[in-house]
mmCIF file of C-alpha atoms in Angstrom:
data_model
loop_
_atom_site.group_PDB
_atom_site.id
_atom_site.type_symbol
_atom_site.label_atom_id
_atom_site.label_comp_id
_atom_site.label_asym_id
_atom_site.label_seq_id
_atom_site.Cartn_x
_atom_site.Cartn_y
_atom_site.Cartn_z
ATOM 1 C CA MET A 290 0.088 -0.373 0.134
ATOM 2 C CA PRO A 291 1.514 3.297 -0.995
ATOM 3 C CA ASP A 292 0.433 5.342 2.067
ATOM 4 C CA HIS A 293 1.557 2.156 4.200
ATOM 5 C CA PRO A 294 4.698 0.832 2.450
ATOM 6 C CA ASP A 295 5.925 -1.263 5.742
ATOM 7 C CA ASP A 296 2.313 -3.062 5.627
ATOM 8 C CA LEU A 297 2.000 -6.197 3.614
ATOM 9 C CA GLN A 298 -0.355 -9.455 3.849
ATOM 10 C CA VAL A 299 1.147 -12.431 5.617
ATOM 11 C CA PHE A 300 -0.848 -16.244 5.834
ATOM 12 C CA VAL A 301 -1.209 -16.938 9.659
ATOM 13 C CA HIS A 302 -2.277 -20.204 10.846
ATOM 14 C CA ASP A 303 -2.965 -22.329 13.985
ATOM 15 C CA GLY A 304 -0.826 -25.096 12.372
ATOM 16 C CA GLY A 305 -1.014 -27.189 9.271
ATOM 17 C CA PRO A 306 -3.818 -30.002 8.427
ATOM 18 C CA ARG A 307 -2.258 -32.558 10.637
ATOM 19 C CA LEU A 308 -2.704 -30.180 13.769
ATOM 20 C CA SER A 309 -5.404 -27.816 13.029
ATOM 21 C CA ARG A 310 -8.635 -27.897 11.142
ATOM 22 C CA ASN A 311 -8.705 -24.047 10.516
ATOM 23 C CA PRO A 312 -7.282 -23.038 7.383
ATOM 24 C CA ALA A 313 -4.563 -20.364 6.946
ATOM 25 C CA GLU A 314 -5.865 -16.744 6.540
ATOM 26 C CA ALA A 315 -4.132 -13.764 4.999
ATOM 27 C CA VAL A 316 -3.846 -10.877 7.135
ATOM 28 C CA TRP A 317 -2.131 -7.534 7.114
ATOM 29 C CA VAL A 318 0.982 -6.949 9.165
ATOM 30 C CA THR A 319 3.106 -3.956 9.604
ATOM 31 C CA VAL A 320 6.991 -5.129 9.567
ATOM 32 C CA THR A 321 8.567 -4.264 12.875
ATOM 33 C CA GLY A 322 12.059 -5.776 12.290
ATOM 34 C CA VAL A 323 13.932 -8.266 10.568
ATOM 35 C CA ASP A 324 16.950 -10.749 11.506
ATOM 36 C CA GLY A 325 18.355 -12.544 8.233
ATOM 37 C CA GLU A 326 15.641 -14.228 6.295
ATOM 38 C CA VAL A 327 13.187 -13.770 9.384
ATOM 39 C CA PHE A 328 10.768 -10.990 9.397
ATOM 40 C CA ARG A 329 8.995 -9.712 12.515
ATOM 41 C CA GLY A 330 5.445 -7.638 12.662
ATOM 42 C CA ARG A 331 2.613 -6.654 14.500
ATOM 43 C CA VAL A 332 -1.061 -8.177 13.091
ATOM 44 C CA LEU A 333 -3.127 -5.202 12.075
ATOM 45 C CA ASN A 334 -6.523 -7.192 11.629
ATOM 46 C CA GLN A 335 -8.517 -9.868 13.590
ATOM 47 C CA PRO A 336 -8.145 -13.096 11.762
ATOM 48 C CA HIS A 337 -11.951 -14.829 11.531
ATOM 49 C CA ASN A 338 -11.555 -18.445 12.383
ATOM 50 C CA LEU A 339 -7.974 -18.842 14.319
ATOM 51 C CA ARG A 340 -7.304 -19.346 17.722
ATOM 52 C CA SER A 341 -3.287 -18.760 17.812
ATOM 53 C CA VAL A 342 -3.360 -15.146 16.221
ATOM 54 C CA ARG A 343 -5.048 -11.827 17.157
ATOM 55 C CA GLN A 344 -5.211 -8.653 16.216
ATOM 56 C CA GLY A 345 -2.150 -6.701 17.626
ATOM 57 C CA SER A 346 -0.143 -10.040 18.164
ATOM 58 C CA GLU A 347 3.382 -9.969 17.514
ATOM 59 C CA ILE A 348 4.451 -12.472 14.877
ATOM 60 C CA LYS A 349 7.361 -13.739 13.061
ATOM 61 C CA PHE A 350 7.035 -14.718 9.371
ATOM 62 C CA VAL A 351 9.451 -15.859 6.125
ATOM 63 C CA VAL A 352 8.859 -15.538 2.400
ATOM 64 C CA ALA A 353 8.311 -19.076 0.694
ATOM 65 C CA ASP A 354 8.637 -20.230 -2.741
ATOM 66 C CA GLY A 355 4.817 -21.226 -3.808
ATOM 67 C CA ALA A 356 3.174 -19.066 -1.408
ATOM 68 C CA GLU A 357 1.316 -15.738 -2.518
ATOM 69 C CA PHE A 358 2.324 -14.118 0.789
ATOM 70 C CA PRO A 359 4.930 -14.621 3.333
ATOM 71 C CA VAL A 360 4.191 -17.011 6.089
ATOM 72 C CA MET A 361 4.088 -16.859 9.743
ATOM 73 C CA ALA A 362 6.556 -18.990 11.451
ATOM 74 C CA SER A 363 6.826 -20.207 15.368
ATOM 75 C CA ASP A 364 9.841 -20.030 17.140
ATOM 76 C CA LYS A 365 9.805 -23.791 17.362
ATOM 77 C CA TYR A 366 9.565 -24.214 13.670
ATOM 78 C CA LEU A 367 12.420 -21.715 12.824
ATOM 79 C CA ARG A 368 14.706 -23.353 15.362
ATOM 80 C CA GLU A 369 13.918 -27.184 13.678
ATOM 81 C CA ARG A 370 14.052 -26.101 10.244
ATOM 82 C CA GLU A 371 17.710 -25.827 10.155
ATOM 83 C CA ALA A 372 18.047 -29.496 10.640
ATOM 84 C CA TRP A 373 15.879 -30.216 8.003
ATOM 85 C CA VAL A 374 15.663 -30.382 3.807
ATOM 86 C CA ILE A 375 11.818 -29.418 2.873
ATOM 87 C CA HIS A 376 11.350 -30.347 -0.380
ATOM 88 C CA PRO A 377 8.830 -28.169 -2.119
ATOM 89 C CA CYS A 378 5.445 -29.457 -2.878
ATOM 90 C CA ARG A 379 5.115 -31.219 -5.951
ATOM 91 C CA LYS A 380 1.790 -29.485 -6.729
ATOM 92 C CA CYS A 381 2.141 -25.965 -6.008
ATOM 93 C CA GLY A 382 5.919 -25.272 -5.050
ATOM 94 C CA PHE A 383 5.473 -24.190 -1.221
ATOM 95 C CA SER A 384 8.860 -24.567 0.214
ATOM 96 C CA GLU A 385 8.131 -24.380 4.193
ATOM 97 C CA LEU A 386 6.240 -26.070 6.680
ATOM 98 C CA PHE A 387 3.383 -24.624 8.961
ATOM 99 C CA ASP A 388 4.574 -27.277 12.142
ATOM 100 C CA ALA A 389 7.537 -27.679 13.611
ATOM 101 C CA PRO A 390 8.945 -31.157 12.318
ATOM 102 C CA SER A 391 8.921 -32.608 15.723
ATOM 103 C CA ASP A 392 5.123 -31.802 16.167
ATOM 104 C CA LEU A 393 4.337 -33.520 12.592
ATOM 105 C CA ILE A 394 6.526 -36.633 13.628
ATOM 106 C CA ARG A 395 4.330 -36.702 16.526
ATOM 107 C CA ALA A 396 0.912 -36.278 14.884
ATOM 108 C CA VAL A 397 1.526 -38.737 11.708
ATOM 109 C CA PHE A 398 3.801 -41.353 13.800
ATOM 110 C CA PRO A 399 2.100 -41.204 17.274
ATOM 111 C CA ASP A 400 3.811 -44.998 18.022
ATOM 112 C CA THR A 401 7.299 -44.165 17.195
ATOM 113 C CA PRO A 402 9.520 -44.788 20.274
ATOM 114 C CA ALA A 403 10.969 -41.442 21.763
ATOM 115 C CA ASP A 404 14.644 -42.300 21.125
ATOM 116 C CA ALA A 405 13.637 -43.276 17.459
ATOM 117 C CA GLN A 406 15.245 -40.948 14.779
ATOM 118 C CA MET A 407 13.087 -40.132 11.694
ATOM 119 C CA SER A 408 15.334 -39.848 8.560
ATOM 120 C CA MET A 409 12.350 -38.850 6.104
ATOM 121 C CA PHE A 410 8.701 -38.288 6.060
ATOM 122 C CA THR A 411 6.086 -36.900 3.915
ATOM 123 C CA SER A 412 3.412 -34.127 4.549
ATOM 124 C CA PHE A 413 0.411 -32.775 3.318
ATOM 125 C CA CYS A 414 1.040 -29.437 2.134
ATOM 126 C CA PRO A 415 -0.913 -26.759 3.990
ATOM 127 C CA LEU A 416 -1.701 -24.484 0.995
ATOM 128 C CA CYS A 417 -2.838 -26.883 -1.571
ATOM 129 C CA GLY A 418 -3.149 -30.405 -0.131
ATOM 130 C CA GLY A 419 0.010 -31.629 -2.283
ATOM 131 C CA VAL A 420 2.863 -33.738 -0.977
ATOM 132 C CA GLN A 421 5.823 -32.368 0.431
ATOM 133 C CA GLY A 422 9.148 -34.363 1.461
ATOM 134 C CA VAL A 423 10.949 -33.588 5.037
ATOM 135 C CA GLU A 424 14.481 -35.198 5.014
ATOM 136 C CA SER A 425 16.916 -35.048 7.807
ATOM 137 C CA LYS A 426 20.248 -33.297 7.192
ATOM 138 C CA GLY A 427 21.602 -35.408 9.897
ATOM 139 C CA ASN A 428 20.304 -38.456 9.522
ATOM 140 C CA PRO A 429 19.715 -38.914 5.846
ATOM 141 C CA ALA A 430 17.635 -41.948 4.381
ATOM 142 C CA PRO A 431 20.226 -44.168 2.314
ATOM 143 C CA SER A 432 19.224 -43.160 -1.132
ATOM 144 C CA GLY A 433 18.679 -39.603 0.227
ATOM 145 C CA GLY A 434 17.376 -36.908 -1.971
ATOM 146 C CA GLU A 435 14.138 -36.445 -3.166
ATOM 147 C CA ALA A 436 14.169 -39.689 -5.348
ATOM 148 C CA ALA A 437 14.049 -41.297 -2.001
ATOM 149 C CA LEU A 438 10.355 -39.754 -1.826
ATOM 150 C CA ALA A 439 8.996 -42.285 -4.601
ATOM 151 C CA PRO A 440 9.443 -45.885 -4.436
ATOM 152 C CA GLN A 441 11.590 -47.583 -6.845
ATOM 153 C CA ALA A 442 10.354 -50.732 -8.566
ATOM 154 C CA ALA A 443 13.468 -52.717 -7.683
ATOM 155 C CA GLU A 444 12.957 -51.672 -4.154
ATOM 156 C CA ARG A 445 9.272 -52.905 -3.664
ATOM 157 C CA PRO A 446 8.666 -56.350 -2.787
ATOM 158 C CA TRP A 447 7.457 -58.530 -5.540
ATOM 159 C CA TRP A 448 4.267 -58.851 -3.965
ATOM 160 C CA ARG A 449 3.605 -55.273 -3.726
ATOM 161 C CA PHE A 450 1.624 -53.415 -6.700
ATOM 162 C CA TRP A 451 1.563 -50.464 -5.523
#
């Protein structure tokens, strides 16, 4: 907006589709600071259906590939994201997650032992419902990379057709 050059729209959320039923909403935010690639701002209008964000809330957000607007990011997500490679959504190209990887792992794999180390998993894209791959930098899958997200014909047991 020409009259308010520090104001922009940001997607805010209560979490992705595994942790929240509420869809993300675009709200107006005035930028109050930046630290590297992470911006800080104050929410200017009240979201309609969200519980975790209110008018006046201070939020952090990042610019993401595949998203129309920057996306709110929690401190926990920002701490954890350095340890993971987030493969963009195959459908829309969204390059971030709404949730911290540890929260997604707990939601998707509730019976995983506490000391287990996840090397790779997939998640539903919070913007379009497509698929994103999430790969650990510290404990990579044996075949590594995006190729590991799709099963290879030679890796499937002879009896598995899918």
